[in-house]
């Protein structure tokens, strides 16, 4: 029988080493067969004025996934358009892969707002949540939140990997002002950003 399949959604604007490291840790600690990287069309939870067009975010995810056979890029939310609600994605994958055990990978910022997600209880009835802490200062809060979900009968696993404070926001800023530290992006992704002039602050973004 086929193994566990993970959903890893995000704006990936752009995809960075923190994302790949999280997916690898989830694979190792949760025994995952595959991780689906699913770039959102419109994220429901945040304002994204500098969201790069979806074809660029998708292309960067594909470049970052190269050389990681367990990573697969899925454009289902981009094809679906509209607001990208996770419950719709979970239901779609449930239809596509019936009987398959699903895991949902999130960082702690997403975990701590989980009860605000659309039909969050239904999501948790269908998946095992797998979360990683992004900032040492909120470790206890994250553990308490996870235990509360478990206390309500849901499955929630916290990964043991130490926090890495790295975000797409920092990367976009670093590119715009020329201070991007080395090693935050996959080399191919960094070259793609340069080639297409993304995140320079000179308004190529804006259309999806
Ligand atoms: P932005 O800075 O634009 O808000 P981001 O870096 O948070 O972006 P997203 O694409 O929004 O990246 O993140 C997708 C998922 O990956 C989310 O669940 C987020 O919490 C998680 N994530 C992102 N960066 C990290 C990190 N450094 N450590 C752990 N999880 C992360």
Tab-separated table of N, CA, C and O in Angstrom, residues 8 24 31 34 42 50 53 81 83 89 101 105 123 132 139-140 143 150 162 175 182 190 199:
chain	number	residue	atom	x	y	z
A	8	UNK	N	2.236	20.584	1.287
A	8	UNK	CA	3.018	21.707	1.808
A	8	UNK	C	2.691	22.925	0.939
A	8	UNK	O	3.216	23.078	-0.153
A	24	UNK	N	12.233	18.447	4.179
A	24	UNK	CA	13.140	17.310	4.424
A	24	UNK	C	12.956	16.753	5.839
A	24	UNK	O	12.905	15.541	6.041
A	31	UNK	N	8.191	9.948	8.108
A	31	UNK	CA	8.210	8.803	7.193
A	31	UNK	C	7.350	9.029	5.961
A	31	UNK	O	6.519	8.200	5.598
A	34	UNK	N	6.114	11.156	-0.246
A	34	UNK	CA	6.209	12.316	-1.137
A	34	UNK	C	5.718	13.561	-0.422
A	34	UNK	O	4.823	13.483	0.421
A	42	UNK	N	-4.333	32.813	-4.592
A	42	UNK	CA	-4.446	33.940	-3.662
A	42	UNK	C	-4.470	33.387	-2.251
A	42	UNK	O	-5.376	32.632	-1.916
A	50	UNK	N	3.279	42.350	-3.067
A	50	UNK	CA	4.401	42.071	-3.961
A	50	UNK	C	4.476	40.593	-4.348
A	50	UNK	O	5.542	40.014	-4.462
A	53	UNK	N	4.045	36.836	-10.131
A	53	UNK	CA	3.075	36.070	-10.918
A	53	UNK	C	3.221	34.562	-10.659
A	53	UNK	O	4.329	34.061	-10.444
A	81	UNK	N	-7.610	28.595	-9.162
A	81	UNK	CA	-7.772	30.056	-8.998
A	81	UNK	C	-8.605	30.388	-7.761
A	81	UNK	O	-8.872	29.538	-6.945
A	83	UNK	N	-9.623	32.116	-4.093
A	83	UNK	CA	-8.900	32.005	-2.824
A	83	UNK	C	-8.479	30.556	-2.607
A	83	UNK	O	-9.264	29.646	-2.825
A	89	UNK	N	-8.189	21.915	-1.104
A	89	UNK	CA	-7.041	21.133	-1.574
A	89	UNK	C	-7.050	19.735	-0.945
A	89	UNK	O	-6.822	18.733	-1.620
A	101	UNK	N	-3.031	8.258	3.310
A	101	UNK	CA	-2.885	9.025	4.556
A	101	UNK	C	-2.248	10.370	4.235
A	101	UNK	O	-1.158	10.431	3.644
A	105	UNK	N	1.871	20.021	6.245
A	105	UNK	CA	3.072	20.630	6.825
A	105	UNK	C	2.873	22.139	6.961
A	105	UNK	O	2.507	22.809	5.994
A	123	UNK	N	-10.484	19.946	8.210
A	123	UNK	CA	-9.110	19.665	7.744
A	123	UNK	C	-8.472	18.662	8.691
A	123	UNK	O	-7.912	17.647	8.280
A	132	UNK	N	6.550	23.013	12.483
A	132	UNK	CA	7.895	23.340	12.956
A	132	UNK	C	7.894	24.756	13.501
A	132	UNK	O	7.253	25.653	12.940
A	139	UNK	N	8.522	28.844	21.243
A	139	UNK	CA	8.519	27.380	21.333
A	139	UNK	C	7.423	26.857	22.280
A	139	UNK	O	6.659	25.954	21.932
A	140	UNK	N	7.331	27.465	23.474
A	140	UNK	CA	6.362	26.989	24.462
A	140	UNK	C	4.926	27.173	23.968
A	140	UNK	O	4.077	26.285	24.107
A	143	UNK	N	4.162	24.546	21.466
A	143	UNK	CA	3.921	23.246	22.107
A	143	UNK	C	2.546	23.214	22.763
A	143	UNK	O	1.816	22.228	22.644
A	150	UNK	N	-4.265	18.162	20.207
A	150	UNK	CA	-4.268	16.730	20.524
A	150	UNK	C	-5.319	16.413	21.580
A	150	UNK	O	-5.992	15.390	21.517
A	162	UNK	N	15.636	22.497	14.815
A	162	UNK	CA	15.743	23.806	15.461
A	162	UNK	C	15.243	24.922	14.542
A	162	UNK	O	15.356	24.808	13.325
A	175	UNK	N	16.786	41.370	-1.802
A	175	UNK	CA	16.994	41.510	-3.250
A	175	UNK	C	16.791	42.972	-3.655
A	175	UNK	O	17.584	43.541	-4.404
A	182	UNK	N	24.282	35.266	1.121
A	182	UNK	CA	24.415	34.048	0.327
A	182	UNK	C	23.802	32.855	1.050
A	182	UNK	O	23.743	32.839	2.278
A	190	UNK	N	17.915	31.524	-7.367
A	190	UNK	CA	18.515	32.864	-7.344
A	190	UNK	C	18.800	33.343	-8.776
A	190	UNK	O	18.531	34.498	-9.125
A	199	UNK	N	11.376	40.906	-7.780
A	199	UNK	CA	11.572	41.477	-6.430
A	199	UNK	C	12.556	42.650	-6.384
A	199	UNK	O	13.179	42.905	-5.356
